């Protein structure tokens, strides 16, 4: 008998300090034992049987390992480390081959776990390379099932069941642990090579040497049985880092898609596509394995989710990504006036761009305006590293961020900026609605809870079901879904409870409870903290970060009249003067604020806007949402009835993005020089303090948010 790939097999068996059998490698424990023997496929002779203990960094053996293997920490403490054992393995195999008169060999193991789930991940973490022989091997279980189709399914095979099928008697107590397994595997191989079977070893399993980048088209068909979602990734992780985490498993070309949040930044998640369902199932066994000091959660995902993130339709992007084996670097924060020559000059001769200008891709809005992002191709790792050293260096008057990127991220960023609005025009306004006297609470009383990590498909009904009996303690209109800039659920929600005690009980009862296929974190918080997040701030375990409109450097006391409760686009102006532009308190001010007219359509739950601050969802908090400009007649009537100042039609408010952090009011007013509006028109619009009114006496009309 001959094999198309080698003259002989090296039968290999191993064990870790943790789980054994079908769970080998799933607990991330280190290798502690290797046993092997060379089998000559021509003469059916065997070489010397070798057994080598491996000294692990952590010698704390599991109870199962102690019971099955009979090994002890004391015995392993005298062994060699893994890198030395693998060197000895290569030397001894070469020596045995020479004795048998053979020159080539292929590994043969009991299943795939030892090679894919133990050796490759562990050597990757310990930063040393495996020899080429470990990238190709025969799975004895698959070969046995091919030779004996009537035997048990591959996933149900073990060394013992294969031996029993052939009528071999096995006594595990007769030999040392690992020795009887290798001897039995050799006997099984000889049975398969007999004249009655005449089996030929021709198609070995392969392990990819490296991850291959590449584009993905939305027209592709992606099998949902090949996709996983990885959560908890370090924000700076690249596709190569993720491929290294799944070392030993074959990821499809261009199969790593880093997910971005509403602001275009990585959110710690990635979708990974494998070459087949078998590899995907092995990837799921790495749930809560570590990348550095962080554990990574691994869940099933769908092909539709992968295409939504990684799929592209732009010919420009496809052409840009057609240059394979290139390192992609993302540049963020470029001046809007930056040209290709400016970027090439910034990078310099020490990191030449592939193809010069053809290796640059500027990200633009549909109308052609630059976004400040660009992607750059480099032909090798050295050039990319030189470019990354320029992180936060200055181009023009702005510092530039540089970090590794992926083909999927290029597609995702371009898809986001170039996609047309979900609703191109605002729907026709409907009749005014006078909101009920429910308001979002403020203050430091911790009578609210925050839900974090909600499934993006979760709705109000899911949240109420999640809270169970505690729904009876929710304040009326007290559920607030936090939306991202596109108006889609962000995975967060706030709930106002009737008391701080009720909020505490909910947080204790529901924290890390499952909703659909995700666990949800529940934290107790105050109304003030909730409002900060709804206005665009952030709330985490390290404290509270205020929204932009609350930062002292952006909102000096002299311009307090222009602070806003939420930043809303001019196209969807919120016509609620008390919420949008708070009036200055005066002794003559009325103690009771007049009611506010709010307009929102019945289908407001499906209305997606380009929010620049987090905002509650319409169906739950109607008092805080008014997307649609009211009809002029209705607004005028409401103003007459309530004596409430009403904002003019859209266009009075302008939001500026990308300002230098040291920009002052003078620079902003100078920027809008030439756009004039009679300052007297503000008299009926806002109640201004004398200090704020003095700002408006110059020929200008823009209110900058």
XYZ file of C-alpha atoms in Angstrom:
705
model
C 0.000 0.000 0.000
C 1.133 3.508 -0.706
C -0.198 6.900 0.193
C -0.277 9.782 -2.202
C 1.239 12.141 0.349
C 3.736 10.111 2.344
C 5.489 6.789 2.840
C 4.432 6.373 6.437
C 2.153 7.539 9.228
C 3.058 8.825 12.671
C 0.263 7.721 14.989
C -0.108 10.476 17.611
C -2.001 10.603 20.908
C -2.042 13.335 23.561
C -3.734 14.519 26.750
C -4.138 17.813 28.610
C -4.306 18.706 32.277
C -8.080 19.137 31.972
C -10.916 17.531 30.039
C -10.547 14.223 28.228
C -12.271 12.646 25.233
C -14.888 14.711 23.364
C -14.115 17.827 25.447
C -10.365 17.748 24.891
C -9.108 21.325 24.589
C -12.462 22.957 25.378
C -11.280 24.059 28.829
C -8.087 25.685 27.473
C -5.831 23.473 29.602
C -2.243 22.746 28.573
C -0.818 19.608 26.982
C 0.872 17.245 29.450
C 1.392 14.045 27.416
C 2.424 12.982 23.897
C 2.692 9.352 22.709
C 3.604 8.392 19.126
C 4.796 5.574 16.862
C 5.857 5.447 13.191
C 3.986 3.046 10.863
C 5.529 2.062 7.496
C 2.661 1.876 4.978
C 4.700 -0.272 2.548
C 6.162 -2.978 4.768
C 3.605 -2.575 7.584
C 6.428 -2.341 10.064
C 6.477 -0.029 13.054
C 9.121 2.057 14.732
C 9.812 2.514 18.425
C 6.854 3.623 20.577
C 7.718 6.890 22.361
C 6.026 8.446 25.371
C 6.933 11.932 26.540
C 5.556 13.924 29.476
C 5.186 17.686 29.021
C 5.752 20.211 31.776
C 2.828 22.650 31.758
C 2.931 26.180 33.171
C 0.030 25.217 35.429
C 0.452 21.777 36.994
C -2.920 21.810 38.735
C -4.473 18.676 37.205
C -8.222 18.162 37.019
C -9.799 15.240 38.869
C -10.681 13.598 35.549
C -7.100 13.914 34.347
C -5.702 12.375 37.547
C -8.192 9.509 37.399
C -7.804 8.668 33.713
C -4.080 9.241 33.193
C -2.669 8.425 36.610
C -0.265 11.360 36.274
C 0.738 13.613 39.159
C 2.079 17.171 39.377
C 5.248 15.804 40.941
C 5.964 13.581 37.974
C 5.195 16.337 35.456
C 7.416 18.779 37.311
C 10.473 16.870 36.088
C 9.358 16.874 32.425
C 10.511 19.154 29.603
C 8.425 22.134 28.380
C 6.373 21.802 25.210
C 8.846 23.453 22.816
C 11.618 21.052 23.872
C 9.280 18.031 23.616
C 8.297 19.007 20.061
C 11.976 19.310 19.102
C 12.597 15.824 20.488
C 9.524 14.595 18.605
C 10.949 15.762 15.251
C 14.367 14.280 15.971
C 13.020 10.875 17.077
C 10.597 10.624 14.138
C 13.419 11.379 11.689
C 15.591 8.726 13.337
C 12.819 6.098 13.165
C 12.119 6.903 9.506
C 15.790 6.416 8.657
C 15.761 2.983 10.310
C 12.671 2.007 8.290
C 14.166 3.414 5.089
C 11.476 6.058 4.629
C 11.690 9.789 4.071
C 8.221 11.302 4.461
C 5.338 10.951 6.899
C 1.914 12.319 7.804
C 0.439 12.515 11.279
C -2.572 10.375 12.153
C -4.585 11.215 15.273
C -7.743 10.030 16.946
C -10.072 12.785 15.742
C -9.181 16.437 15.236
C -9.116 17.833 18.756
C -5.465 17.126 19.583
C -4.170 18.956 16.500
C -6.745 21.724 16.079
C -7.914 22.441 19.628
C -4.785 21.750 21.671
C -1.480 21.949 19.803
C -2.183 24.913 17.498
C -3.881 27.190 20.073
C -1.314 26.467 22.790
C 1.757 27.013 20.623
C 0.186 30.204 19.258
C -0.276 31.567 22.791
C 3.273 30.571 23.730
C 4.644 32.252 20.591
C 6.529 29.453 18.908
C 5.928 27.885 15.526
C 4.833 24.345 14.852
C 6.692 22.426 12.158
C 5.005 21.858 8.806
C 3.974 18.309 9.695
C 1.310 19.651 12.087
C -0.536 21.441 9.258
C -1.592 18.172 7.591
C -2.925 15.049 9.294
C -5.293 12.121 8.915
C -8.355 11.865 11.136
C -8.465 8.143 11.991
C -12.179 8.324 12.777
C -13.042 9.669 9.310
C -10.726 7.212 7.593
C -12.258 4.332 9.590
C -15.812 5.354 8.664
C -14.777 5.592 4.986
C -13.294 2.116 5.176
C -16.221 0.696 7.200
C -19.374 2.675 6.232
C -21.598 0.528 8.450
C -19.710 1.594 11.582
C -20.943 4.341 13.919
C -21.057 7.978 12.831
C -17.741 9.829 12.951
C -18.791 12.005 15.892
C -19.630 8.897 17.946
C -16.384 7.042 17.222
C -13.684 6.450 19.823
C -10.592 4.254 19.837
C -12.475 1.736 21.945
C -15.585 1.614 19.702
C -13.458 1.201 16.566
C -11.515 -1.650 18.174
C -14.741 -3.319 19.339
C -16.192 -3.044 15.812
C -13.170 -4.965 14.512
C -13.400 -7.492 17.366
C -10.172 -6.418 19.064
C -9.929 -6.986 22.759
C -8.664 -3.957 24.687
C -7.574 -3.772 28.289
C -6.873 -0.206 29.340
C -5.227 -1.349 32.562
C -2.732 -3.521 30.702
C -0.541 -0.647 29.545
C 0.354 2.865 30.643
C -2.079 5.610 29.733
C -1.491 6.661 26.133
C 0.454 3.508 25.236
C -2.565 1.236 24.774
C -4.317 3.944 22.754
C -1.436 4.192 20.273
C -1.044 0.396 20.037
C -4.774 0.025 19.388
C -4.724 2.770 16.727
C -1.820 1.011 14.968
C -3.763 -2.277 15.014
C -6.806 -0.513 13.514
C -4.636 0.957 10.741
C -3.181 -2.460 9.886
C -6.726 -3.847 9.681
C -7.675 -1.061 7.256
C -4.567 -1.803 5.153
C -5.352 -5.518 4.878
C -6.254 -7.065 1.548
C -9.908 -7.334 2.542
C -10.174 -3.541 2.923
C -7.263 -2.239 0.875
C -7.730 1.261 2.288
C -5.608 4.088 0.897
C -4.778 7.235 2.880
C -5.086 9.938 0.242
C -6.963 13.017 1.557
C -5.485 14.422 4.751
C -7.039 17.166 6.838
C -5.292 20.518 6.424
C -4.764 23.481 8.721
C -4.372 26.878 7.082
C -1.014 28.520 7.663
C -2.493 32.017 7.760
C -5.741 33.866 7.391
C -6.479 35.112 3.866
C -8.098 38.516 3.504
C -10.491 39.361 0.711
C -13.773 41.098 -0.180
C -17.235 39.637 0.208
C -20.169 40.439 -2.060
C -23.741 40.786 -0.840
C -24.745 38.474 -3.685
C -22.823 35.576 -2.103
C -24.620 32.765 -0.303
C -23.298 32.239 3.218
C -24.283 29.085 5.090
C -25.530 29.989 8.570
C -23.971 26.770 9.881
C -20.514 28.232 9.250
C -20.797 31.577 11.087
C -20.147 32.551 14.718
C -20.250 35.805 16.665
C -17.322 36.601 18.966
C -17.954 39.108 21.772
C -15.664 40.856 24.239
C -12.786 41.495 21.834
C -10.253 44.192 22.710
C -11.198 47.276 20.677
C -7.808 47.327 18.915
C -8.107 43.710 17.719
C -7.454 43.134 14.028
C -8.649 40.313 11.798
C -5.242 38.663 12.254
C -5.662 38.742 16.039
C -9.039 37.038 15.711
C -7.599 34.465 13.312
C -4.884 33.801 15.868
C -7.517 33.256 18.574
C -9.066 30.580 16.329
C -5.678 29.140 15.366
C -6.001 25.570 14.119
C -9.417 26.181 12.575
C -9.878 27.162 8.943
C -11.526 30.544 8.475
C -12.970 31.241 5.039
C -11.212 33.795 2.850
C -12.269 37.262 4.019
C -14.246 35.563 6.776
C -13.524 37.958 9.654
C -15.916 40.917 9.894
C -15.326 43.382 12.736
C -18.553 45.025 13.886
C -18.795 48.798 14.280
C -21.052 50.852 16.533
C -23.160 53.828 15.486
C -20.145 56.122 15.662
C -18.133 53.916 13.293
C -15.907 52.547 16.048
C -15.396 48.885 16.848
C -17.768 47.584 19.475
C -15.816 44.519 20.599
C -17.720 42.068 18.411
C -16.868 40.221 15.210
C -18.593 37.783 12.899
C -16.374 34.934 11.722
C -17.130 32.611 8.815
C -15.474 29.175 8.682
C -14.992 26.871 5.708
C -17.557 24.331 6.938
C -19.921 23.527 9.790
C -17.432 21.144 11.407
C -14.935 23.949 11.878
C -17.723 26.213 13.194
C -18.692 23.616 15.805
C -15.071 23.414 16.953
C -15.006 27.224 17.193
C -18.032 27.160 19.508
C -15.980 24.987 21.876
C -13.677 27.976 22.401
C -16.395 29.880 24.243
C -14.767 31.923 27.018
C -11.218 31.111 25.921
C -8.805 33.971 26.457
C -7.319 36.583 24.180
C -4.647 38.072 26.390
C -6.326 38.760 29.729
C -9.857 38.899 28.284
C -12.176 35.976 27.758
C -14.068 35.880 24.483
C -17.660 34.744 24.185
C -18.492 32.673 21.102
C -22.069 32.214 19.874
C -23.830 30.994 16.759
C -24.697 33.587 14.116
C -26.349 33.583 10.699
C -25.149 34.067 7.153
C -27.520 37.023 6.839
C -25.824 38.756 9.769
C -22.415 38.151 8.210
C -23.432 39.588 4.830
C -25.005 42.598 6.526
C -21.632 43.434 8.043
C -19.135 42.181 5.460
C -21.048 42.247 2.186
C -20.392 45.028 -0.292
C -21.854 46.244 -3.561
C -19.533 49.111 -4.510
C -17.332 48.545 -7.557
C -14.898 51.106 -6.180
C -14.461 49.093 -2.993
C -14.193 45.816 -4.902
C -11.462 47.279 -7.081
C -9.661 48.680 -4.037
C -9.766 45.306 -2.275
C -8.871 43.299 -5.370
C -5.173 43.612 -4.486
C -4.781 40.525 -2.306
C -2.305 39.922 0.509
C -2.234 43.598 1.390
C -2.222 45.051 4.891
C -5.087 47.537 5.347
C -4.680 50.555 7.610
C -7.565 52.870 8.504
C -6.935 56.593 8.938
C -9.460 58.567 10.949
C -9.753 62.283 11.651
C -8.353 63.590 8.338
C -8.984 67.261 7.550
C -11.878 67.545 5.121
C -9.595 69.400 2.734
C -6.941 66.651 2.747
C -5.937 65.401 -0.709
C -4.255 62.201 -1.835
C -0.945 64.071 -2.038
C -1.402 65.263 1.563
C -1.951 61.699 2.810
C 0.998 60.296 0.848
C 3.190 63.095 2.172
C 1.993 62.424 5.726
C 2.902 58.725 5.443
C 6.293 59.495 3.892
C 8.758 57.358 1.935
C 9.360 54.920 4.809
C 5.883 53.408 4.324
C 5.080 53.501 0.591
C 1.439 52.941 -0.320
C 0.674 50.086 -2.723
C 0.074 51.585 -6.147
C 0.509 55.141 -4.902
C -2.806 56.985 -5.170
C -4.563 53.766 -6.201
C -3.848 52.400 -2.737
C -5.887 55.165 -1.082
C -9.648 55.052 -0.595
C -11.352 58.139 0.859
C -14.704 57.576 2.546
C -17.348 60.081 1.463
C -20.989 60.846 2.018
C -23.429 60.223 -0.873
C -23.182 63.901 -1.877
C -19.389 63.647 -2.166
C -18.444 65.373 1.082
C -15.471 63.756 2.879
C -16.064 62.038 6.207
C -12.483 62.321 7.471
C -11.846 58.583 7.058
C -9.602 56.830 4.562
C -8.194 53.344 4.005
C -4.631 52.664 2.861
C -3.033 49.529 1.393
C 0.507 48.407 2.226
C 2.299 45.539 0.554
C 4.015 44.169 3.668
C 3.922 44.164 7.436
C 7.031 46.342 7.737
C 5.451 49.241 5.839
C 2.241 48.910 7.850
C 4.166 49.011 11.138
C 5.968 52.166 10.013
C 2.612 53.748 9.241
C 1.148 52.791 12.631
C 4.030 54.624 14.321
C 2.481 57.847 12.984
C -0.613 57.326 15.135
C -1.809 60.708 16.475
C 0.736 62.706 14.484
C -0.501 66.017 13.064
C -1.732 66.597 9.514
C -2.736 70.190 8.990
C -4.174 71.161 12.370
C -5.575 67.762 13.314
C -4.062 64.629 14.792
C -4.679 61.465 12.793
C -5.606 58.074 14.233
C -4.198 55.011 12.475
C -5.008 51.399 13.209
C -5.259 48.050 11.495
C -8.353 47.362 9.470
C -9.965 44.593 7.447
C -11.705 44.149 4.121
C -14.981 43.641 5.986
C -14.504 46.908 7.866
C -13.903 48.736 4.591
C -17.184 47.343 3.274
C -19.019 48.172 6.475
C -17.815 51.763 6.667
C -18.544 52.417 2.998
C -21.968 50.800 3.278
C -22.832 52.987 6.233
C -21.820 56.296 4.714
C -22.935 55.613 1.162
C -26.302 54.038 1.935
C -29.405 56.083 1.208
C -31.587 57.214 4.120
C -34.087 54.682 5.351
C -36.814 57.327 5.057
C -35.819 59.904 2.417
C -38.545 62.396 3.321
C -40.413 63.053 6.525
C -43.998 61.773 6.592
C -46.894 64.205 6.625
C -47.472 65.654 10.103
C -50.593 64.570 11.931
C -52.776 66.238 14.510
C -51.077 67.699 17.584
C -50.944 65.573 20.702
C -50.909 67.112 24.161
C -48.569 64.886 26.189
C -49.706 63.568 29.560
C -47.995 64.976 32.651
C -45.317 62.257 32.738
C -41.735 63.458 32.823
C -38.371 61.809 33.008
C -37.243 61.918 36.607
C -34.089 63.692 37.670
C -32.092 63.728 40.862
C -29.739 61.388 42.650
C -32.321 58.891 43.938
C -31.386 55.511 42.451
C -34.892 54.572 41.368
C -33.946 53.580 37.802
C -32.291 50.533 36.265
C -30.177 50.243 33.162
C -30.397 47.173 30.916
C -27.232 46.600 28.895
C -26.584 43.977 26.214
C -30.153 43.594 24.957
C -30.592 41.670 21.694
C -30.954 44.203 18.892
C -34.265 42.605 17.967
C -35.659 43.044 21.473
C -38.797 45.149 21.814
C -40.807 46.533 24.690
C -42.739 43.276 25.076
C -39.460 41.371 25.407
C -38.287 43.719 28.155
C -41.564 43.427 30.071
C -41.433 39.639 29.802
C -37.786 39.723 30.910
C -38.687 41.688 34.060
C -41.548 39.362 34.983
C -43.508 40.368 38.087
C -41.429 43.525 38.479
C -43.323 45.153 35.597
C -45.994 46.136 38.122
C -43.455 48.467 39.758
C -42.542 50.385 36.570
C -43.656 54.007 36.463
C -46.100 54.950 33.694
C -44.173 55.659 30.483
C -41.053 54.587 32.329
C -39.377 52.353 29.719
C -36.835 54.152 27.533
C -35.099 52.335 24.672
C -31.762 53.962 23.830
C -31.299 54.373 20.093
C -28.106 54.878 18.126
C -27.444 57.564 15.539
C -29.410 55.683 12.893
C -32.412 55.357 15.183
C -31.839 51.634 15.682
C -31.725 49.919 19.091
C -28.294 50.228 20.680
C -28.716 47.315 23.089
C -29.378 49.606 26.075
C -32.582 50.598 27.858
C -33.506 52.533 30.986
C -36.485 51.782 33.206
C -37.922 54.074 35.881
C -39.146 52.162 38.913
C -41.536 53.384 41.606
C -38.821 53.450 44.274
C -35.123 52.884 44.829
C -35.918 49.632 46.673
C -37.831 48.295 43.673
C -34.922 49.236 41.384
C -32.481 47.435 43.688
C -34.631 44.291 43.719
C -34.890 44.245 39.920
C -31.122 44.677 39.533
C -30.485 41.802 41.932
C -33.085 39.501 40.386
C -32.508 40.129 36.680
C -28.740 40.778 36.426
C -27.229 38.430 33.795
C -30.597 36.801 33.169
C -30.978 35.495 29.598
C -33.100 37.268 26.986
C -33.301 35.163 23.830
C -29.688 33.986 23.304
C -27.946 36.784 25.242
C -27.499 37.549 28.892
C -28.483 41.064 29.952
C -26.656 43.126 32.545
C -28.918 45.093 34.896
C -27.577 47.979 36.998
C -29.270 50.311 39.427
C -28.862 54.008 38.607
C -30.387 57.423 39.240
C -32.619 59.587 37.083
C -29.761 62.036 36.652
C -27.486 59.289 35.321
C -30.234 58.108 32.996
C -30.718 61.610 31.599
C -26.983 61.979 30.992
C -26.972 58.875 28.809
C -30.159 59.848 26.987
C -28.490 63.173 26.189
C -25.406 61.525 24.731
C -23.177 60.888 27.739
C -21.820 57.520 28.807
C -22.375 55.556 31.974
C -20.120 52.698 32.990
C -18.640 51.124 36.060
C -15.854 53.685 36.201
C -18.296 56.554 36.478
C -20.206 59.086 34.439
C -18.969 60.856 31.319
C -21.135 63.895 30.491
C -22.622 64.492 27.057
C -20.917 67.032 24.796
C -23.437 69.739 25.659
C -22.435 69.496 29.344
C -18.669 69.752 28.861
C -17.326 73.034 30.280
C -14.987 73.580 27.326
C -17.903 73.383 24.878
C -20.568 75.196 26.886
C -19.058 78.173 28.765
C -21.366 79.876 31.285
C -21.654 82.941 29.076
C -23.617 80.930 26.549
C -25.765 78.890 28.894
C -28.868 79.899 26.956
C -27.788 77.637 24.119
C -27.421 74.387 26.044
C -29.766 71.732 24.728
C -31.538 68.814 26.267
C -30.828 66.667 23.238
C -29.104 67.347 19.951
C -31.606 66.869 17.127
C -30.993 67.412 13.389
C -32.484 70.496 11.830
C -34.502 68.305 9.446
C -36.255 66.750 12.435
C -36.372 69.752 14.732
C -38.053 69.139 18.081
C -40.595 71.888 18.606
C -40.538 71.936 22.370
C -38.960 75.182 23.556
C -38.766 74.094 27.182
C -36.883 70.935 26.246
C -34.721 72.296 23.447
C -33.764 75.784 24.617
C -34.392 76.194 28.348
C -35.403 79.709 29.242
C -33.578 81.768 31.813
C -35.405 81.987 35.114
C -36.600 85.458 36.048
C -38.594 86.700 39.056
C -41.542 87.290 36.728
C -41.473 83.758 35.310
C -44.600 81.760 35.854
C -44.341 78.922 38.340
C -46.342 76.554 36.156
C -44.938 75.825 32.708
C -47.564 75.766 29.917
C -48.154 72.508 28.083
C -46.009 71.704 25.075
C -47.337 70.639 21.698
C -45.713 67.452 20.392
C -46.135 65.892 16.974
C -45.268 62.302 16.118
C -46.765 59.797 13.657
C -48.462 56.582 14.721
C -45.718 54.554 13.063
C -43.008 56.458 14.933
C -41.539 53.193 16.165
C -40.287 52.573 12.640
C -39.003 56.122 12.036
C -35.205 56.099 11.822
C -33.346 59.375 12.056
C -29.699 60.304 12.112
C -29.520 60.931 15.822
C -26.478 62.584 17.268
C -27.501 61.791 20.822
C -29.204 58.878 22.476
C -32.919 59.364 22.718
C -35.907 57.408 24.039
C -38.175 55.513 21.678
C -41.459 57.149 20.646
C -44.001 54.501 21.652
C -42.808 54.449 25.231
C -41.882 58.029 26.003
C -44.092 60.322 23.879
C -43.394 63.280 26.147
C -39.782 63.313 25.039
C -40.203 62.753 21.313
C -41.531 65.016 18.619
C -39.897 64.234 15.341
C -42.188 65.988 12.886
C -42.606 69.702 12.333
C -46.167 70.693 13.120
C -48.332 72.372 10.459
C -47.867 76.155 10.626
C -51.547 76.704 11.434
C -51.570 74.201 14.238
C -48.375 75.618 15.714
C -49.726 79.126 15.602
C -52.969 78.038 17.213
C -51.099 76.220 19.923
C -48.908 79.229 20.568
C -51.913 81.524 20.832
C -53.705 79.178 23.198
C -50.751 78.605 25.493
C -48.802 81.864 25.077
C -45.792 79.652 24.507
C -42.923 80.836 22.271
C -42.583 78.522 19.259
C -39.425 77.929 17.265
C -39.489 78.955 13.591
C -39.503 76.382 10.791
C -36.492 74.066 10.260
C -33.265 75.798 9.413
C -32.893 77.926 12.534
C -30.598 75.408 14.186
C -27.271 74.260 12.814
C -25.055 71.563 14.289
C -21.318 71.684 13.614
C -19.214 68.509 13.701
C -15.446 68.106 13.659
C -14.570 71.379 15.392
C -11.063 71.658 16.883
C -11.291 71.207 20.637
C -9.929 74.708 21.330
C -12.506 76.449 19.145
C -14.219 79.413 20.815
C -17.377 81.376 20.044
C -15.444 84.012 18.092
C -14.065 81.426 15.662
C -17.539 79.963 15.124
C -19.101 83.376 14.472
C -16.266 84.265 12.118
C -16.840 81.009 10.232
C -20.449 82.033 9.531
C -19.593 85.601 8.565
C -21.997 86.770 5.879
C -25.019 84.768 7.023
C -27.127 87.411 8.675
C -30.443 87.394 10.465
C -32.179 90.224 12.291
C -31.404 89.769 15.994
C -34.787 91.205 16.898
C -36.413 88.047 15.587
C -35.170 86.299 18.700
C -37.307 88.467 20.945
C -40.403 86.345 20.401
C -38.471 83.110 20.269
C -36.433 82.725 23.456
C -36.306 84.455 26.795
C -32.662 85.505 26.943
C -30.527 86.826 29.733
C -28.816 90.162 29.144
C -25.472 88.415 28.901
C -26.699 85.973 26.279
C -28.620 88.688 24.384
C -25.411 90.695 23.975
C -23.956 87.814 22.001
C -26.760 88.130 19.463
C -26.441 91.839 18.765
C -23.845 91.222 16.048
C -25.135 90.499 12.486
C -25.597 86.735 12.886
C -28.449 84.331 13.478
C -26.945 80.867 13.863
C -27.504 78.938 17.067
C -24.675 76.396 17.291
C -25.369 73.197 19.166
